[in-house]
Amino acid sequence: MSQNSLGSEVSIANVAAVAGVSTATVSRVLSGRRRKDDDLSRRVRQAAKQLNYSVNYAASALRSDVTNSIGLIVPELKNAMYSSVVQAIEPAVNAQGKQLILGIGSTADEQEKRIRLGISHRADGLIIIPVETESVVHFLEDVAEQIPVVQLLSQTYSNKLDWVGINETTVMQIIADHLSTAGARSVAYIGSSTNELDGMSLFTAFHMQMTVSGLSTYTEWIHFTAEGIDFGFQIMQGILSQHNFYPESVICADGLTAVGAFRACKDAGLEVPGDIKIAVLQDSEICRDGAFNAPSFTSVQLPWKRMAREAMTLVSAEHERKSWLPSRRELEPVLMIRDSTVVSS
């Protein structure tokens, strides 16, 4: 039975499972790019023979040369989280003597086009923050049979793809625990758009964790917006004008939104952190430095550099002894406690 490597009854993943190696290793052995005639190579060839698997040589020919390039696909660059990923990945790629191929796609269709472009440029591996993950997961699994694929950040729907990221529930837990300890009993939420996968995941985690932590909230206190000082100001101003009481804390998606929320509190005659405490979902220079005449903001610091190193380890074409099982590497965020939530004694 002759098989190709995408979507057949017997796939390269089956060969990898029997041989106990990665799909990338199978591809290198069967295409002749791995020249060592050792036990690992013999296991691969024996597994292929056992499963009656033959290489799609047309596809393998496209993979015959190592280009020392890594593809990185993100939904956009305006989002602070995604731009942080790019800033962390690029030096990690350079450190391995490779070149970064950056693709931007805000929809599943656009991302698929960028992926195909990366394959046409013979990228040695692919790192991706997918949008509409369920829509692209099967395509990514097919691609992973040809080159290493690592998914970053977003919730993974695949048991075949390597993944590096954080748990949104952990992010919300450390914020909620701190706000509660600092004396807050209620919370508002100004998050990023739920049209973004991470925006929806974070809001879901917020909804669950606030219930667990005993912090009350109201529907009128929950908003989703683009990043920006003006957006933060307008939304927080609206929250403060709706009732004769106000939330004792607010969680903002980013530093600029937090600056806007702070200005609205100040205009209303409320003190931060005495009356309202402000926490931010992602650390930045704005949070650290107390820019725009605002206090420094308590915020969640994500391990970008370690995330980049882990992704490069998994996507490296030289990583031949990786288990055939996918890796799931969950990294721990750290809450940086600053002036916006702590009342000076």
JSON list of N, CA and C in Angstrom, two decimals, residues 258-291:
[
{"chain": "A", "resi": 258, "resn": "ALA", "atom": "N", "xyz": [-5.32, 50.87, 31.29]},
{"chain": "A", "resi": 258, "resn": "ALA", "atom": "CA", "xyz": [-5.25, 51.15, 32.73]},
{"chain": "A", "resi": 258, "resn": "ALA", "atom": "C", "xyz": [-5.01, 52.63, 33.00]},
{"chain": "A", "resi": 259, "resn": "VAL", "atom": "N", "xyz": [-4.18, 53.29, 32.18]},
{"chain": "A", "resi": 259, "resn": "VAL", "atom": "CA", "xyz": [-3.96, 54.73, 32.33]},
{"chain": "A", "resi": 259, "resn": "VAL", "atom": "C", "xyz": [-5.28, 55.48, 32.14]},
{"chain": "A", "resi": 260, "resn": "GLY", "atom": "N", "xyz": [-6.05, 55.10, 31.12]},
{"chain": "A", "resi": 260, "resn": "GLY", "atom": "CA", "xyz": [-7.35, 55.73, 30.90]},
{"chain": "A", "resi": 260, "resn": "GLY", "atom": "C", "xyz": [-8.29, 55.51, 32.07]},
{"chain": "A", "resi": 261, "resn": "ALA", "atom": "N", "xyz": [-8.32, 54.28, 32.60]},
{"chain": "A", "resi": 261, "resn": "ALA", "atom": "CA", "xyz": [-9.18, 53.98, 33.75]},
{"chain": "A", "resi": 261, "resn": "ALA", "atom": "C", "xyz": [-8.76, 54.80, 34.96]},
{"chain": "A", "resi": 262, "resn": "PHE", "atom": "N", "xyz": [-7.45, 54.95, 35.15]},
{"chain": "A", "resi": 262, "resn": "PHE", "atom": "CA", "xyz": [-6.94, 55.76, 36.27]},
{"chain": "A", "resi": 262, "resn": "PHE", "atom": "C", "xyz": [-7.40, 57.21, 36.15]},
{"chain": "A", "resi": 263, "resn": "ARG", "atom": "N", "xyz": [-7.33, 57.77, 34.94]},
{"chain": "A", "resi": 263, "resn": "ARG", "atom": "CA", "xyz": [-7.74, 59.16, 34.74]},
{"chain": "A", "resi": 263, "resn": "ARG", "atom": "C", "xyz": [-9.23, 59.35, 35.02]},
{"chain": "A", "resi": 264, "resn": "ALA", "atom": "N", "xyz": [-10.04, 58.35, 34.66]},
{"chain": "A", "resi": 264, "resn": "ALA", "atom": "CA", "xyz": [-11.48, 58.43, 34.94]},
{"chain": "A", "resi": 264, "resn": "ALA", "atom": "C", "xyz": [-11.73, 58.41, 36.44]},
{"chain": "A", "resi": 265, "resn": "CYS", "atom": "N", "xyz": [-10.99, 57.59, 37.16]},
{"chain": "A", "resi": 265, "resn": "CYS", "atom": "CA", "xyz": [-11.12, 57.53, 38.62]},
{"chain": "A", "resi": 265, "resn": "CYS", "atom": "C", "xyz": [-10.74, 58.88, 39.24]},
{"chain": "A", "resi": 266, "resn": "LYS", "atom": "N", "xyz": [-9.65, 59.44, 38.74]},
{"chain": "A", "resi": 266, "resn": "LYS", "atom": "CA", "xyz": [-9.17, 60.73, 39.26]},
{"chain": "A", "resi": 266, "resn": "LYS", "atom": "C", "xyz": [-10.20, 61.83, 39.01]},
{"chain": "A", "resi": 267, "resn": "ASP", "atom": "N", "xyz": [-10.79, 61.85, 37.80]},
{"chain": "A", "resi": 267, "resn": "ASP", "atom": "CA", "xyz": [-11.81, 62.85, 37.48]},
{"chain": "A", "resi": 267, "resn": "ASP", "atom": "C", "xyz": [-13.03, 62.71, 38.38]},
{"chain": "A", "resi": 268, "resn": "ALA", "atom": "N", "xyz": [-13.30, 61.48, 38.82]},
{"chain": "A", "resi": 268, "resn": "ALA", "atom": "CA", "xyz": [-14.46, 61.23, 39.69]},
{"chain": "A", "resi": 268, "resn": "ALA", "atom": "C", "xyz": [-14.14, 61.48, 41.17]},
{"chain": "A", "resi": 269, "resn": "GLY", "atom": "N", "xyz": [-12.91, 61.90, 41.45]},
{"chain": "A", "resi": 269, "resn": "GLY", "atom": "CA", "xyz": [-12.52, 62.19, 42.83]},
{"chain": "A", "resi": 269, "resn": "GLY", "atom": "C", "xyz": [-12.16, 60.95, 43.62]},
{"chain": "A", "resi": 270, "resn": "LEU", "atom": "N", "xyz": [-11.85, 59.84, 42.93]},
{"chain": "A", "resi": 270, "resn": "LEU", "atom": "CA", "xyz": [-11.51, 58.59, 43.60]},
{"chain": "A", "resi": 270, "resn": "LEU", "atom": "C", "xyz": [-10.00, 58.37, 43.58]},
{"chain": "A", "resi": 271, "resn": "GLU", "atom": "N", "xyz": [-9.49, 57.83, 44.67]},
{"chain": "A", "resi": 271, "resn": "GLU", "atom": "CA", "xyz": [-8.06, 57.60, 44.81]},
{"chain": "A", "resi": 271, "resn": "GLU", "atom": "C", "xyz": [-7.71, 56.17, 44.39]},
{"chain": "A", "resi": 272, "resn": "VAL", "atom": "N", "xyz": [-6.59, 56.04, 43.70]},
{"chain": "A", "resi": 272, "resn": "VAL", "atom": "CA", "xyz": [-6.00, 54.74, 43.36]},
{"chain": "A", "resi": 272, "resn": "VAL", "atom": "C", "xyz": [-4.68, 54.63, 44.11]},
{"chain": "A", "resi": 273, "resn": "PRO", "atom": "N", "xyz": [-4.54, 53.65, 45.01]},
{"chain": "A", "resi": 273, "resn": "PRO", "atom": "CA", "xyz": [-5.38, 52.47, 45.21]},
{"chain": "A", "resi": 273, "resn": "PRO", "atom": "C", "xyz": [-6.34, 52.57, 46.39]},
{"chain": "A", "resi": 274, "resn": "GLY", "atom": "N", "xyz": [-6.42, 53.73, 47.04]},
{"chain": "A", "resi": 274, "resn": "GLY", "atom": "CA", "xyz": [-7.23, 53.81, 48.24]},
{"chain": "A", "resi": 274, "resn": "GLY", "atom": "C", "xyz": [-8.69, 53.45, 48.03]},
{"chain": "A", "resi": 275, "resn": "ASP", "atom": "N", "xyz": [-9.31, 54.00, 46.97]},
{"chain": "A", "resi": 275, "resn": "ASP", "atom": "CA", "xyz": [-10.71, 53.72, 46.69]},
{"chain": "A", "resi": 275, "resn": "ASP", "atom": "C", "xyz": [-10.87, 52.59, 45.67]},
{"chain": "A", "resi": 276, "resn": "ILE", "atom": "N", "xyz": [-10.06, 52.62, 44.63]},
{"chain": "A", "resi": 276, "resn": "ILE", "atom": "CA", "xyz": [-10.13, 51.60, 43.58]},
{"chain": "A", "resi": 276, "resn": "ILE", "atom": "C", "xyz": [-8.72, 51.10, 43.28]},
{"chain": "A", "resi": 277, "resn": "LYS", "atom": "N", "xyz": [-8.59, 49.80, 43.19]},
{"chain": "A", "resi": 277, "resn": "LYS", "atom": "CA", "xyz": [-7.30, 49.18, 42.86]},
{"chain": "A", "resi": 277, "resn": "LYS", "atom": "C", "xyz": [-7.33, 48.76, 41.38]},
{"chain": "A", "resi": 278, "resn": "ILE", "atom": "N", "xyz": [-6.23, 48.97, 40.69]},
{"chain": "A", "resi": 278, "resn": "ILE", "atom": "CA", "xyz": [-6.15, 48.65, 39.26]},
{"chain": "A", "resi": 278, "resn": "ILE", "atom": "C", "xyz": [-5.05, 47.62, 39.03]},
{"chain": "A", "resi": 279, "resn": "ALA", "atom": "N", "xyz": [-5.42, 46.53, 38.36]},
{"chain": "A", "resi": 279, "resn": "ALA", "atom": "CA", "xyz": [-4.45, 45.49, 37.98]},
{"chain": "A", "resi": 279, "resn": "ALA", "atom": "C", "xyz": [-4.51, 45.30, 36.47]},
{"chain": "A", "resi": 280, "resn": "VAL", "atom": "N", "xyz": [-3.40, 44.89, 35.87]},
{"chain": "A", "resi": 280, "resn": "VAL", "atom": "CA", "xyz": [-3.28, 44.76, 34.42]},
{"chain": "A", "resi": 280, "resn": "VAL", "atom": "C", "xyz": [-2.89, 43.33, 34.05]},
{"chain": "A", "resi": 281, "resn": "LEU", "atom": "N", "xyz": [-3.48, 42.83, 32.97]},
{"chain": "A", "resi": 281, "resn": "LEU", "atom": "CA", "xyz": [-3.27, 41.44, 32.58]},
{"chain": "A", "resi": 281, "resn": "LEU", "atom": "C", "xyz": [-1.90, 41.16, 31.99]},
{"chain": "A", "resi": 282, "resn": "GLN", "atom": "N", "xyz": [-1.25, 42.21, 31.46]},
{"chain": "A", "resi": 282, "resn": "GLN", "atom": "CA", "xyz": [0.07, 41.99, 30.86]},
{"chain": "A", "resi": 282, "resn": "GLN", "atom": "C", "xyz": [1.02, 43.11, 31.22]},
{"chain": "A", "resi": 283, "resn": "ASP", "atom": "N", "xyz": [2.16, 42.75, 31.76]},
{"chain": "A", "resi": 283, "resn": "ASP", "atom": "CA", "xyz": [3.16, 43.72, 32.16]},
{"chain": "A", "resi": 283, "resn": "ASP", "atom": "C", "xyz": [3.75, 44.43, 30.95]},
{"chain": "A", "resi": 284, "resn": "SER", "atom": "N", "xyz": [4.17, 45.67, 31.14]},
{"chain": "A", "resi": 284, "resn": "SER", "atom": "CA", "xyz": [4.79, 46.46, 30.08]},
{"chain": "A", "resi": 284, "resn": "SER", "atom": "C", "xyz": [5.57, 47.60, 30.72]},
{"chain": "A", "resi": 285, "resn": "GLU", "atom": "N", "xyz": [6.29, 48.36, 29.89]},
{"chain": "A", "resi": 285, "resn": "GLU", "atom": "CA", "xyz": [7.04, 49.50, 30.41]},
{"chain": "A", "resi": 285, "resn": "GLU", "atom": "C", "xyz": [6.10, 50.52, 31.05]},
{"chain": "A", "resi": 286, "resn": "ILE", "atom": "N", "xyz": [4.92, 50.68, 30.47]},
{"chain": "A", "resi": 286, "resn": "ILE", "atom": "CA", "xyz": [3.94, 51.63, 31.02]},
{"chain": "A", "resi": 286, "resn": "ILE", "atom": "C", "xyz": [3.56, 51.22, 32.44]},
{"chain": "A", "resi": 287, "resn": "CYS", "atom": "N", "xyz": [3.37, 49.92, 32.64]},
{"chain": "A", "resi": 287, "resn": "CYS", "atom": "CA", "xyz": [3.02, 49.43, 33.98]},
{"chain": "A", "resi": 287, "resn": "CYS", "atom": "C", "xyz": [4.17, 49.63, 34.96]},
{"chain": "A", "resi": 288, "resn": "ARG", "atom": "N", "xyz": [5.37, 49.37, 34.50]},
{"chain": "A", "resi": 288, "resn": "ARG", "atom": "CA", "xyz": [6.55, 49.44, 35.38]},
{"chain": "A", "resi": 288, "resn": "ARG", "atom": "C", "xyz": [6.93, 50.87, 35.74]},
{"chain": "A", "resi": 289, "resn": "ASP", "atom": "N", "xyz": [6.83, 51.78, 34.78]},
{"chain": "A", "resi": 289, "resn": "ASP", "atom": "CA", "xyz": [7.40, 53.11, 34.94]},
{"chain": "A", "resi": 289, "resn": "ASP", "atom": "C", "xyz": [6.43, 54.15, 35.48]},
{"chain": "A", "resi": 290, "resn": "GLY", "atom": "N", "xyz": [5.16, 53.83, 35.51]},
{"chain": "A", "resi": 290, "resn": "GLY", "atom": "CA", "xyz": [4.20, 54.83, 35.96]},
{"chain": "A", "resi": 290, "resn": "GLY", "atom": "C", "xyz": [4.12, 56.02, 35.02]},
{"chain": "A", "resi": 291, "resn": "ALA", "atom": "N", "xyz": [3.98, 55.74, 33.73]},
{"chain": "A", "resi": 291, "resn": "ALA", "atom": "CA", "xyz": [3.97, 56.78, 32.71]},
{"chain": "A", "resi": 291, "resn": "ALA", "atom": "C", "xyz": [2.65, 57.56, 32.71]}
]
